[in-house]
Coordinates of C-alpha atoms and ligand atoms in Angstrom, one line a residue:
X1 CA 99.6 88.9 91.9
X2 CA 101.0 88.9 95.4
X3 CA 99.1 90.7 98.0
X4 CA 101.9 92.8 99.3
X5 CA 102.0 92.5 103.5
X6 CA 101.0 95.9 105.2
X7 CA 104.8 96.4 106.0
X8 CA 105.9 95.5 102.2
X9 CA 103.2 98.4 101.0
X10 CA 104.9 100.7 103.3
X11 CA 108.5 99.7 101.9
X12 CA 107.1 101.3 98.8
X13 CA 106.2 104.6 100.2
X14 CA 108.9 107.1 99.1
X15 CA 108.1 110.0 101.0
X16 CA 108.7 113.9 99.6
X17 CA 108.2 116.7 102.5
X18 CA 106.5 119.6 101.6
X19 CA 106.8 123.0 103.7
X20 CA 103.7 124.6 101.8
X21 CA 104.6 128.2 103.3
X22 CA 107.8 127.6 101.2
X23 CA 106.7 125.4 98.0
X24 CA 104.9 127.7 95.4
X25 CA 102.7 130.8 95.8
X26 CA 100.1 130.7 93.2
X27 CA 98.1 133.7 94.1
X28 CA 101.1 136.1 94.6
X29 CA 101.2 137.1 97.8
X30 CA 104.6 136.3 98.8
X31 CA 103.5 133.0 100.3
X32 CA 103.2 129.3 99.4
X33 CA 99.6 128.0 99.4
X34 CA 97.9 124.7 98.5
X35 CA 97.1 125.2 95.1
X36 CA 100.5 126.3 94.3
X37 CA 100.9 122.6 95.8
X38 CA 98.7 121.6 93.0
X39 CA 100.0 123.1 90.0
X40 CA 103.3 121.6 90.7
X41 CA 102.1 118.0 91.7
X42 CA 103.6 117.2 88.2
X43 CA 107.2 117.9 89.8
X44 CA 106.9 115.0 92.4
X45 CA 106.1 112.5 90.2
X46 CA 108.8 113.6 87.6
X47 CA 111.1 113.1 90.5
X48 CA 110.0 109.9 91.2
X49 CA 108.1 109.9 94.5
X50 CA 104.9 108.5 95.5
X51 CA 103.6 110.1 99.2
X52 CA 103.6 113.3 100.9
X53 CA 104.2 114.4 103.9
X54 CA 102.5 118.1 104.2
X55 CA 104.1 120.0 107.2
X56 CA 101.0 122.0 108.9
X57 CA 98.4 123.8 106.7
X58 CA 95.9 124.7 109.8
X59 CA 94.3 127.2 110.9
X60 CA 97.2 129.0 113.1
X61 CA 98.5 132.7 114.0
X62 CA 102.2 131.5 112.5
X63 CA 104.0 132.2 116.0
X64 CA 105.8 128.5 114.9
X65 CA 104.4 128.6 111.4
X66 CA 101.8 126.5 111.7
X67 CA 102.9 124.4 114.8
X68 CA 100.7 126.3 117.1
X69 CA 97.4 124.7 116.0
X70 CA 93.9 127.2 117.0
X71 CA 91.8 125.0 114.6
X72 CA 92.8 121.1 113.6
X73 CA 89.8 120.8 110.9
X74 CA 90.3 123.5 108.8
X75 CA 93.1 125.4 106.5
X76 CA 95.3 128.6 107.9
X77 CA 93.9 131.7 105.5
X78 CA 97.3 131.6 103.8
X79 CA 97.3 128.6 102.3
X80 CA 93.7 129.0 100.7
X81 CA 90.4 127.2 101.7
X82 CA 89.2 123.8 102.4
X83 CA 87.8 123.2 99.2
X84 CA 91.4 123.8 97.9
X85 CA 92.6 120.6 100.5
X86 CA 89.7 118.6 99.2
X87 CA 91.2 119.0 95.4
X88 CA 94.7 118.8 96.9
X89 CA 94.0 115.4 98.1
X90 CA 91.8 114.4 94.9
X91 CA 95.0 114.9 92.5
X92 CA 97.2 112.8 95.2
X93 CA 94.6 110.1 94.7
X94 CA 94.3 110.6 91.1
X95 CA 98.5 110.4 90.4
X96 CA 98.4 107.4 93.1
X97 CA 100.2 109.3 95.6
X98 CA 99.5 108.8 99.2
X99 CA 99.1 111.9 101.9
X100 CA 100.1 112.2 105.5
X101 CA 99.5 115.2 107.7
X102 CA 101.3 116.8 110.5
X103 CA 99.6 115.5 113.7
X104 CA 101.1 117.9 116.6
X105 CA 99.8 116.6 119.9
X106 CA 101.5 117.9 121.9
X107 CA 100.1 121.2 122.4
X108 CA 97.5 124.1 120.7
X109 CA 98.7 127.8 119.9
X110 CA 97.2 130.1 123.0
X111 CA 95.0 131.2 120.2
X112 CA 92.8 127.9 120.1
X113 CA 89.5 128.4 121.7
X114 CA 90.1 125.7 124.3
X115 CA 93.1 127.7 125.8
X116 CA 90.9 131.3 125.3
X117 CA 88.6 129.3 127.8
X118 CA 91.1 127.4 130.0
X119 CA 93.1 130.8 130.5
X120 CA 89.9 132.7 131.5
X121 CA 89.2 130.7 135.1
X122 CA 90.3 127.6 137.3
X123 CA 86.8 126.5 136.7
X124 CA 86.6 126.7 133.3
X125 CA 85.4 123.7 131.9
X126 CA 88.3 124.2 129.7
X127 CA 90.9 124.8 131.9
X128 CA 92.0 121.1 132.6
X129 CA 93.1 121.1 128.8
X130 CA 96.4 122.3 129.7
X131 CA 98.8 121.9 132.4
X132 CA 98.8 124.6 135.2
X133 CA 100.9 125.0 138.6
X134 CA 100.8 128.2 141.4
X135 CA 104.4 128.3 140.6
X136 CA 106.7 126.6 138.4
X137 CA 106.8 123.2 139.0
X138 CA 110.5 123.0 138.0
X139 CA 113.5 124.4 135.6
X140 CA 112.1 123.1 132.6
X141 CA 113.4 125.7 129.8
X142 CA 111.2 126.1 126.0
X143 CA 113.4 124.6 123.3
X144 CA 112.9 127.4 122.0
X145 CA 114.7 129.4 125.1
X146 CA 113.6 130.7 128.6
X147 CA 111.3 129.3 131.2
X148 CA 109.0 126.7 129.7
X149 CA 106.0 128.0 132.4
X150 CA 104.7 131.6 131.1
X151 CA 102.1 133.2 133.7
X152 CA 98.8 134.0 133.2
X153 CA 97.2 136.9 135.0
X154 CA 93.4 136.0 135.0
X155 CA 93.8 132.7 137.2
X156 CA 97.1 133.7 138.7
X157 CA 99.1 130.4 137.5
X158 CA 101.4 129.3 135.6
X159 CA 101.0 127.4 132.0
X160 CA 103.8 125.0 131.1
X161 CA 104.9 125.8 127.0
X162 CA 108.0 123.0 125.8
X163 CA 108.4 125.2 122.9
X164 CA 107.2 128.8 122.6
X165 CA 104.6 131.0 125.4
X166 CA 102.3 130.7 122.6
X167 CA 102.3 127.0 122.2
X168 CA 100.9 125.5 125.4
X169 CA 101.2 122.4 126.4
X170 CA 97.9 119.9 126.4
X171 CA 97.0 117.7 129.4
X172 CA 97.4 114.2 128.1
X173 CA 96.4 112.5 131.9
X174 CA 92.6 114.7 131.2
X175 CA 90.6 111.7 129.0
X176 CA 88.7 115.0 127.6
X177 CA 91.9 115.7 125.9
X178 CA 92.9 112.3 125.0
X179 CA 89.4 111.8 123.1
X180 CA 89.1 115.2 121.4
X181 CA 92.5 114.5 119.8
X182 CA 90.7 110.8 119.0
X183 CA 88.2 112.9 117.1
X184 CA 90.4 114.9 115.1
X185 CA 92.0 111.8 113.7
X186 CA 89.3 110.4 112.8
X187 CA 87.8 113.6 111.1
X188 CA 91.4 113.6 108.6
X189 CA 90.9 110.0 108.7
X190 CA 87.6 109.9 107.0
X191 CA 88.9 112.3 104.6
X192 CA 91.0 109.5 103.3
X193 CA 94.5 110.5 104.5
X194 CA 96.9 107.8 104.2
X195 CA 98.5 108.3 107.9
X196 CA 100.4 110.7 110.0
X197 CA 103.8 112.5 111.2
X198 CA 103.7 112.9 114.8
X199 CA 105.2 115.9 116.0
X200 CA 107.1 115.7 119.2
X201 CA 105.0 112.7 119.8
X202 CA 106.6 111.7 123.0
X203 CA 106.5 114.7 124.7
X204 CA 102.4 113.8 125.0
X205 CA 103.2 111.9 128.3
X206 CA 105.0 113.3 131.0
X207 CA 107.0 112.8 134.6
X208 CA 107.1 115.6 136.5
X209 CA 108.0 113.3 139.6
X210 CA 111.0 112.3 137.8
X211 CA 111.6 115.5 136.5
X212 CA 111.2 113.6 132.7
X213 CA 110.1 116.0 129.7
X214 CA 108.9 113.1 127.6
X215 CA 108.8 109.4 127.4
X216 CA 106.3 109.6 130.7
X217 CA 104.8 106.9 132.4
X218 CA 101.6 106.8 129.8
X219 CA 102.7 107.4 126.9
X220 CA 102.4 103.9 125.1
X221 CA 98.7 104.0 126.9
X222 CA 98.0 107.1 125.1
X223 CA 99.7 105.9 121.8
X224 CA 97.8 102.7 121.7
X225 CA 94.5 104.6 122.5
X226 CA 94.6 106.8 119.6
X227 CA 96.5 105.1 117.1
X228 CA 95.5 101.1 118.0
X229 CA 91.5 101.4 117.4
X230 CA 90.2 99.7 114.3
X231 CA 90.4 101.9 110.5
X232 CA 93.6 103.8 112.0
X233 CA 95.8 101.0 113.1
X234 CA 96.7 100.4 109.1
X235 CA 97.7 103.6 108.4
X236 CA 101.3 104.5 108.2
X237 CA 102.0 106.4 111.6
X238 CA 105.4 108.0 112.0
X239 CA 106.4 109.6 115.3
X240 CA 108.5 112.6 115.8
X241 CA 110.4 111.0 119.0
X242 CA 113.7 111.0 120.9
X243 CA 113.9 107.5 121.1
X244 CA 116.6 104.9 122.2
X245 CA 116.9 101.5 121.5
X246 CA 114.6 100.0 123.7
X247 CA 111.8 102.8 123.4
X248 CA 111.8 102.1 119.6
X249 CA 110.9 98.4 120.0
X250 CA 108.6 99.6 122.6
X251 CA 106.7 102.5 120.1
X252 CA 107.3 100.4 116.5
X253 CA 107.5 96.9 117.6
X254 CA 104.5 94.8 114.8
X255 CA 102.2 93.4 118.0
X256 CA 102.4 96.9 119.8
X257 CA 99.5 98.4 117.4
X258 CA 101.6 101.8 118.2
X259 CA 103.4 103.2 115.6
X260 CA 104.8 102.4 112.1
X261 CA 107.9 104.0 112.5
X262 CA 109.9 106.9 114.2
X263 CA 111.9 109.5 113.2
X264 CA 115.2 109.5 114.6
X265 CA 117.9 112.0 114.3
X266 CA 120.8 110.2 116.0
X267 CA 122.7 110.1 112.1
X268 CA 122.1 113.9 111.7
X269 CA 122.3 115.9 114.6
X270 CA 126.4 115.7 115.7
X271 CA 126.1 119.1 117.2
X272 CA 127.0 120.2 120.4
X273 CA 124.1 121.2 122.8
X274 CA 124.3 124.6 121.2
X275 CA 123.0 123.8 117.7
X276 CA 124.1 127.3 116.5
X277 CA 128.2 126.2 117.1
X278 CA 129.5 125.7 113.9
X279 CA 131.1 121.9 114.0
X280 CA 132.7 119.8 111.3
X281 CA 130.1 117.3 110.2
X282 CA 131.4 114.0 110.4
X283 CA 130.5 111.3 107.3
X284 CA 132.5 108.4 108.9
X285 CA 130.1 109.0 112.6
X286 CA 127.0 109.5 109.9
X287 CA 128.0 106.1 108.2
X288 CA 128.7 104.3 111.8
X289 CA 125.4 105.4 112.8
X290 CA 123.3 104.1 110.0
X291 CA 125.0 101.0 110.2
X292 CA 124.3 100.4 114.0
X293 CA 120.5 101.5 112.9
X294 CA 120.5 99.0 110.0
X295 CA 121.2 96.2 111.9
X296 CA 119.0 97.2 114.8
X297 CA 116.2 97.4 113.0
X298 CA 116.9 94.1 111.2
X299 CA 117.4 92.5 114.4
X300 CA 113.8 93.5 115.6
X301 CA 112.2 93.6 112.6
X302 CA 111.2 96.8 112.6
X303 CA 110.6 100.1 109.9
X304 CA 113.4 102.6 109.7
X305 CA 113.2 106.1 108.1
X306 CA 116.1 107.3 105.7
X307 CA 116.4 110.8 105.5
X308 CA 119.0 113.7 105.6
X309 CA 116.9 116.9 105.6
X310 CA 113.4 118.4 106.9
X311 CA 112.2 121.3 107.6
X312 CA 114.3 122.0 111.4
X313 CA 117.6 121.1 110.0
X314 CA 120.4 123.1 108.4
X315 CA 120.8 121.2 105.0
X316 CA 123.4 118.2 105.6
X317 CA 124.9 119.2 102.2
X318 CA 126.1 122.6 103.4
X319 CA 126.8 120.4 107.5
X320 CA 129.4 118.9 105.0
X321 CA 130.7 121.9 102.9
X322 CA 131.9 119.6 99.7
X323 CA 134.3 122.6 97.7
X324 CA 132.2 124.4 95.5
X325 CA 133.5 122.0 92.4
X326 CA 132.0 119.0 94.2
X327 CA 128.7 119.8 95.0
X328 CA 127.1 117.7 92.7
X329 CA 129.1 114.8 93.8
X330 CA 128.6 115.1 97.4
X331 CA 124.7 115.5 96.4
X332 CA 124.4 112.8 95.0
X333 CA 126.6 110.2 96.7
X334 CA 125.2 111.3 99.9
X335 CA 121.5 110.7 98.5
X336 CA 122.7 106.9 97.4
X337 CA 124.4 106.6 100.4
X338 CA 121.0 106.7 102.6
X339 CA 118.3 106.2 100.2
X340 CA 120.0 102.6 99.2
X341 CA 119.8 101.7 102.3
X342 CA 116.7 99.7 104.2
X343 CA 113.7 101.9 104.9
X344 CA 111.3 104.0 104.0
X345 CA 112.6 107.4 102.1
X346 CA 112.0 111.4 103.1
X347 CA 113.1 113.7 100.5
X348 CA 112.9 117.1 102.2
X349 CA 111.7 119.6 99.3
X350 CA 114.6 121.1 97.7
X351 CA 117.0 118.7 98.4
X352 CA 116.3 117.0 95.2
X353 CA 118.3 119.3 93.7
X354 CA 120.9 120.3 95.5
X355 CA 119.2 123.0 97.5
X356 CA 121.9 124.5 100.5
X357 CA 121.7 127.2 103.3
X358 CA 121.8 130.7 102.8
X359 CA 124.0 133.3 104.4
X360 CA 122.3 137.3 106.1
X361 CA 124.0 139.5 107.6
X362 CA 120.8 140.9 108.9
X363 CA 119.1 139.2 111.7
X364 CA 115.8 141.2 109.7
X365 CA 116.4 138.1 106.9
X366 CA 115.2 135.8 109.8
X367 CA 111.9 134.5 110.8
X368 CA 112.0 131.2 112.8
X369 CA 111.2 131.8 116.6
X370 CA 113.9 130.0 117.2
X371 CA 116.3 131.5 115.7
X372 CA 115.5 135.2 116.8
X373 CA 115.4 133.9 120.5
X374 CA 119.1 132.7 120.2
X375 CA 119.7 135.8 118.8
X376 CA 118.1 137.9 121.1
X377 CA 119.6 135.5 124.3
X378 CA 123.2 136.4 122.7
X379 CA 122.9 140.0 121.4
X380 CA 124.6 141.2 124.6
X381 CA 127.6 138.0 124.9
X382 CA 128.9 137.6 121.5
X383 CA 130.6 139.8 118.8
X384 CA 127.9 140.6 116.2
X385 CA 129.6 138.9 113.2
X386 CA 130.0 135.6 115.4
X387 CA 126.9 136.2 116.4
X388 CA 125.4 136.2 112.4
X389 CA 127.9 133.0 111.7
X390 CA 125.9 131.1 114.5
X391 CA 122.9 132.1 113.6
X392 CA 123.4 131.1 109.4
X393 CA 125.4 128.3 110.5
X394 CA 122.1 126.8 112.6
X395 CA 118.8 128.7 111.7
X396 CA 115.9 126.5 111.4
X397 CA 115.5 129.6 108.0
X398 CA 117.9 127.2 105.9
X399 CA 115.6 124.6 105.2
X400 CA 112.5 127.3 104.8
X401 CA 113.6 129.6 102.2
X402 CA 111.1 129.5 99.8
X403 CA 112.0 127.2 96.8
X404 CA 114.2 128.3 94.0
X405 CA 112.0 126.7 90.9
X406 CA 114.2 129.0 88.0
X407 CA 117.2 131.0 87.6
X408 CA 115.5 134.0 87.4
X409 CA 115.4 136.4 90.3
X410 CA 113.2 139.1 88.8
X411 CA 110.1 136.5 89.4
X412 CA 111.7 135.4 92.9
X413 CA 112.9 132.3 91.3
X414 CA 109.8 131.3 90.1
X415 CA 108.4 130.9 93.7
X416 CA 106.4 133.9 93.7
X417 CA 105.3 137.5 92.0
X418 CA 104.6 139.2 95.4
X419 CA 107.4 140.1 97.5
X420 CA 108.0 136.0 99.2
X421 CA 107.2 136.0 102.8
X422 CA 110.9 135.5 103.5
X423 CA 114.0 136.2 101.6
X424 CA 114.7 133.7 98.8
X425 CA 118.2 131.4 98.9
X426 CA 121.5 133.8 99.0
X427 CA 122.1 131.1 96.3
X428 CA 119.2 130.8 94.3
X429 CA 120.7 132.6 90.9
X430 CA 123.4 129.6 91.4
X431 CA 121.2 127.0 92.8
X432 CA 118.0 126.4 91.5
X433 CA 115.7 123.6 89.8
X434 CA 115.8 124.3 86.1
X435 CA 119.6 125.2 86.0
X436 CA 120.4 122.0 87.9
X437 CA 118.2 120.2 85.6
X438 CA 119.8 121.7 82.8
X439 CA 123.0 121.2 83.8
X440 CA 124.9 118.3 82.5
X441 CA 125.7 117.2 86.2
X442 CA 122.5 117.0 87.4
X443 CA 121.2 116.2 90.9
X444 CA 117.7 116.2 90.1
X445 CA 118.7 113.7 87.4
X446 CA 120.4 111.2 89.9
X447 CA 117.4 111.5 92.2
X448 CA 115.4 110.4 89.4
X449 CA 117.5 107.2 88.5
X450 CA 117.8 106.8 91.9
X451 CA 114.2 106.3 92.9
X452 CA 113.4 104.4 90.2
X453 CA 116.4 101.9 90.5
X454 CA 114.7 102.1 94.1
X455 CA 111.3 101.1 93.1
X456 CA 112.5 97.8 90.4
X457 CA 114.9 96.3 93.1
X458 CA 113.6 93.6 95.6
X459 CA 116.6 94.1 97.4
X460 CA 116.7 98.0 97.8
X461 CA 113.2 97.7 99.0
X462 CA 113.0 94.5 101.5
X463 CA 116.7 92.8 100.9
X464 CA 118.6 92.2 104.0
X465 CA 121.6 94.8 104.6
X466 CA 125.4 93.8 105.4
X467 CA 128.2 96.4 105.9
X468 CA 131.2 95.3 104.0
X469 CA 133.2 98.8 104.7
X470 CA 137.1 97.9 104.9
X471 CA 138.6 101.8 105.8
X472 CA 137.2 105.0 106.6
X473 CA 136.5 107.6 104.4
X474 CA 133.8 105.2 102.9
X475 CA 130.9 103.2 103.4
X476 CA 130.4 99.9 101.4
X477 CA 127.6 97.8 101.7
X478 CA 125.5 95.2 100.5
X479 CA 121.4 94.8 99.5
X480 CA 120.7 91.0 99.7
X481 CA 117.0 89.6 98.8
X482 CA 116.7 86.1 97.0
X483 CA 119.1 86.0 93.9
X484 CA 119.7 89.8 93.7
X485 CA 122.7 91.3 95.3
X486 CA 122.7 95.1 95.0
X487 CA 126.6 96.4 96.3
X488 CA 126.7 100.4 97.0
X489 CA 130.4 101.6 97.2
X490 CA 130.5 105.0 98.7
X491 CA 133.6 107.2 98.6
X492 CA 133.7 110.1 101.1
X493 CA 136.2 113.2 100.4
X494 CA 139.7 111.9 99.6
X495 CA 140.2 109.7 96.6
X496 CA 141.3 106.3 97.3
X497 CA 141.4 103.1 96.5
X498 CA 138.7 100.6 97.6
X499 CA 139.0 97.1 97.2
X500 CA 135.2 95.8 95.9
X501 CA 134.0 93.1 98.3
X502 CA 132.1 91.7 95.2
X503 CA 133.2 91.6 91.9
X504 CA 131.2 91.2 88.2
X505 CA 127.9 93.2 89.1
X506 CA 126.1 95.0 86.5
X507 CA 127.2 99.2 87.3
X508 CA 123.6 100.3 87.6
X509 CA 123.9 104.1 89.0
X510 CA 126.9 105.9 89.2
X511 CA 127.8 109.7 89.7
X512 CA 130.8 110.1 87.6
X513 CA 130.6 109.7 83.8
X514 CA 134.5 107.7 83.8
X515 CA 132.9 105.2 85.9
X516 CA 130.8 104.3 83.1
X517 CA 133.6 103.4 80.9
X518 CA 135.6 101.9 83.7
X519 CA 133.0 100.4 85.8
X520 CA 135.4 98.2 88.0
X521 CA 138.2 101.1 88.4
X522 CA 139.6 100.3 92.3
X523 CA 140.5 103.9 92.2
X524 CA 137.4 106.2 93.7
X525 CA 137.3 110.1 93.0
X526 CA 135.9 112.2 95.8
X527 CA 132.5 111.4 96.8
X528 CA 131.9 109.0 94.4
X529 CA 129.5 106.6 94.0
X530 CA 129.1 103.5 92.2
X531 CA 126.3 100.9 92.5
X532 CA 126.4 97.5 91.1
X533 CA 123.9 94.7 90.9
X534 CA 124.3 90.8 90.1
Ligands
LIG601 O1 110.2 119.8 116.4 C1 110.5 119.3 117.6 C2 112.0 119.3 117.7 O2 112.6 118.3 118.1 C3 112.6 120.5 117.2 O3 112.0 121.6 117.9 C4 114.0 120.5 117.4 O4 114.3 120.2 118.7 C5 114.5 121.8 117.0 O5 113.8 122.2 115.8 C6 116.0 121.6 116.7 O6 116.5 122.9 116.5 C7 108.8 119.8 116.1 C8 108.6 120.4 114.7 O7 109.3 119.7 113.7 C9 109.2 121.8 114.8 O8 109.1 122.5 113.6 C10 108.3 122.6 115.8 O9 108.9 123.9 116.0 C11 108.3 121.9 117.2 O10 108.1 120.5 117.1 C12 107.2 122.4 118.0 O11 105.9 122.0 117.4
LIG602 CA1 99.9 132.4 98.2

């Protein structure tokens, strides 16, 4: 059999995110938990996938639901116990799934004993964990709004926070720092987890000198040191990071011993510096933008990551507003349209069957810190209903309703029998797992023919990618890997003829059934796709 090279194993991966506060309550208190994780592991692999990427299930006091770390060896109350993580992980093992963890870096929640110390005196032994000034060092504002440097009374400075007061930032430049995160790596590691997601992992080194926020002077230094040592440097390591061209090859390049891969948001995020402005999401900018991707990461031989959703975006499906009649089509095309493509896959929970964003008309509907700030920083400037369209239209709250598992909404949609820790999907009754699957259009359905067309093709998986698109309005391209030639034809919303760039492949996956009896039809419907192999 051939040993598969470390970067071929990781080609396998097919990543599924879970947000556990959002996946499945098993004990009935309104909240997701990690043996409701358990009980619905059969889901996953009936979908198809084969790793998991669990978003944080630490000890933390929820200000960013669970980014704000106060303990990185054991599990928040809400989720359930360590022992529940240990079986967790034993029936990932025993269905062959692999398991990454949210690694955040970049800072602790104010609640973590190291900050209860650092905040108490200058000369706390503590107190070089974090970053201090007499004054603000400069005009850096908190993504999620206002100053990024909150004061603190008992030494009289200032603590810098890139996201909220109670998330502050760790000093990277103190080795202390740099060696207890080494430690807590290595205590997941020896657990047996499979690798990690990196949040905001290069915001770890910064420049104040050059007034730089991330992407500091250290910050492959810091990489290399944690992730390069023996035992972790095979482990698939993806980075949360704002990264251009050149600091890509720099973080993912094979000989850096850095990282596997990075996520990269240049395809999704066409908004304006105001997230919240509604904007008209563009598929032909979203198909330019893979392609440039594709062929850089060709070029330098390195790992991409194909996804749509997470847990911080708005869902693309409802970014593109198909009419209600073509839901299933855009679904599903888009989902071809990216997961056919080179790279490693991240299904975002939900999204597997068609899952979009909700709509409130009470800011009381909302949870995410972010959101409430923007609502709070506009209360005063804009009209309330513009206000509520903004604040739907963006909310970080899309993507973390808790999941709509059955139609009925007496048992919350199946998520829960408490009262769920935030109001289900205005769309649930309409959008929901076991209607979709039951439907005779089904998205869940596609997913599944999807991955596992995925999974038996060379050419999906390591084939070399060519973009054969003649006109807008679509993207057509090929999979290339020995003697298998994979062609996707993707149609965007007008129907229109396409000319094939290949002709007599084998249809292998299609979303409309008159394909199937017409496989070679020039004529595309709206968002149609049609994938052929030879
Ligand atoms: O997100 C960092 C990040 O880029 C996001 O804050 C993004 O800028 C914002 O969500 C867009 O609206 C990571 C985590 O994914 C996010 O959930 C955390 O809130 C954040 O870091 C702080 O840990
Ligand atoms: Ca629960």
């Amino acid at each position: 059999m051939k040993l598969l090279s470390q970067r071929e194993r990781f080609l396998d991966y097919i990543f599924y995110q879970i947000y556990p506060r959002s996946f499945y309550d098993s004990n009935g208190d309104g909240i997701g938990d990690l043996q409701g994780i358990i009980q619905k592991l059969d889901h996953l692999q009936d979908l198809g996938v084969n790793a998991v990427w669990l978003s944080p299930c630490y000890k933390s006091p929820n200000f960013d639901n669970g980014y704000d770390i106060s303990n990185y060896r054991d599990i928040m109350d809400d989720f359930g116990t360590f022992a529940d993580w240990l079986v967790l992980k034993k029936e990932l093992n025993r269905r062959g799934m692999k398991l990454i963890m949210d690694f955040v870096a970049n800072h602790t929640s104010t609640e973590h004993f190291w900050f209860q110390e650092a905040r108490k005196s200058r000369d706390n032994p503590y107190h070089d964990y974090y970053i201090w000034a007499e004054k603000p060092l400069n005009s850096w504002q908190s993504t999620f709004g206002g100053s990024a440097w909150e004061y603190n009374e008992p030494t009289n400075e200032y603590y810098l926070h890139s996201f909220a007061i109670e998330q502050a930032d760790l000093n990277w430049e103190n080795p202390k720092v740099r060696k207890e995160m080494q430690e807590i790596i290595d205590f997941w590691v020896k657990l047996g987890v499979d690798g990690f997601r990196c949040d905001v992992l290069d915001h770890i080194s910064k420049d104040f000198d050059n007034n730089k926020r991330y992407d500091g002077p250290h910050l492959h230094e810091y990489i290399r040191e944690l992730f390069g040592r023996d035992g972790v440097n095979r482990l698939f390591i993806v980075g949360e990071c704002q990264a251009g061209e050149e600091s890509i090859c720099a973080l993912c390049g094979q000989e850096r011993k850095e990282l596997t891969t990075i996520f990269q948001f240049d395809h999704v995020r066409q908004h304006s510096d105001d997230k919240f402005l509604p904007f008209a999401f563009d598929l032909n900018l979203l198909r330019d933008t893979l392609v440039k991707w594709q062929y850089f990461t060709a070029k330098n031989d390195l790992l991409y990551t194909l996804f749509t959703d997470n847990h911080d975006q708005p869902f693309l499906l409802s970014l593109i507003q198909p009419p209600e009649n073509l839901r299933y089509e855009c679904a599903t095309m888009l989902a071809g349209l990216v997961y056919l493509l080179k790279g490693i896959p991240f299904i975002y929970q939900g999204q597997e069957f068609g899952s979009e964003n909700s709509y409130f008309d009470d800011i009381e509907d909302f949870n995410d810190i972010e959101t409430l700030n923007y609502y709070r920083a506009n209360q005063d400037k804009l009209a309330q209903k513009s206000l509520m369209e903004r604040v739907n239209f963006g909310s970080r709250d899309n993507p973390r309703r808790p999941m709509a598992w059955t139609a009925h909404k007496a048992d919350n949609f199946g998520f829960s029998t408490g009262k769920p820790w935030l109001a289900m999907p205005t769309n649930a009754e309409k959008i929901n797992l076991i209607r979709d699957k039951n439907a005779e259009k089904s998205v869940f359905r596609f997913y599944q023919k999807l991955l596992s067309f995925r999974k038996e093709s060379d050419a999906i998986r390591n084939g070399e990618f060519c973009d054969l698109t003649g006109n807008d309005g679509a993207f057509i391209y090929t999979r290339k890997q020995m003697g298998e030639t994979v062609l996707v034809v993707c149609n965007f919303e007008k129907a229109q003829t396409l000319s094939l760039p290949i002709q007599g492949g084998k249809l292998v996956l299609c979303n409309y059934a008159t394909r199937e009896k017409d496989a070679y039809n020039p004529t595309f419907a709206p968002f149609e796709i049609a994938v052929y192999r030879k």
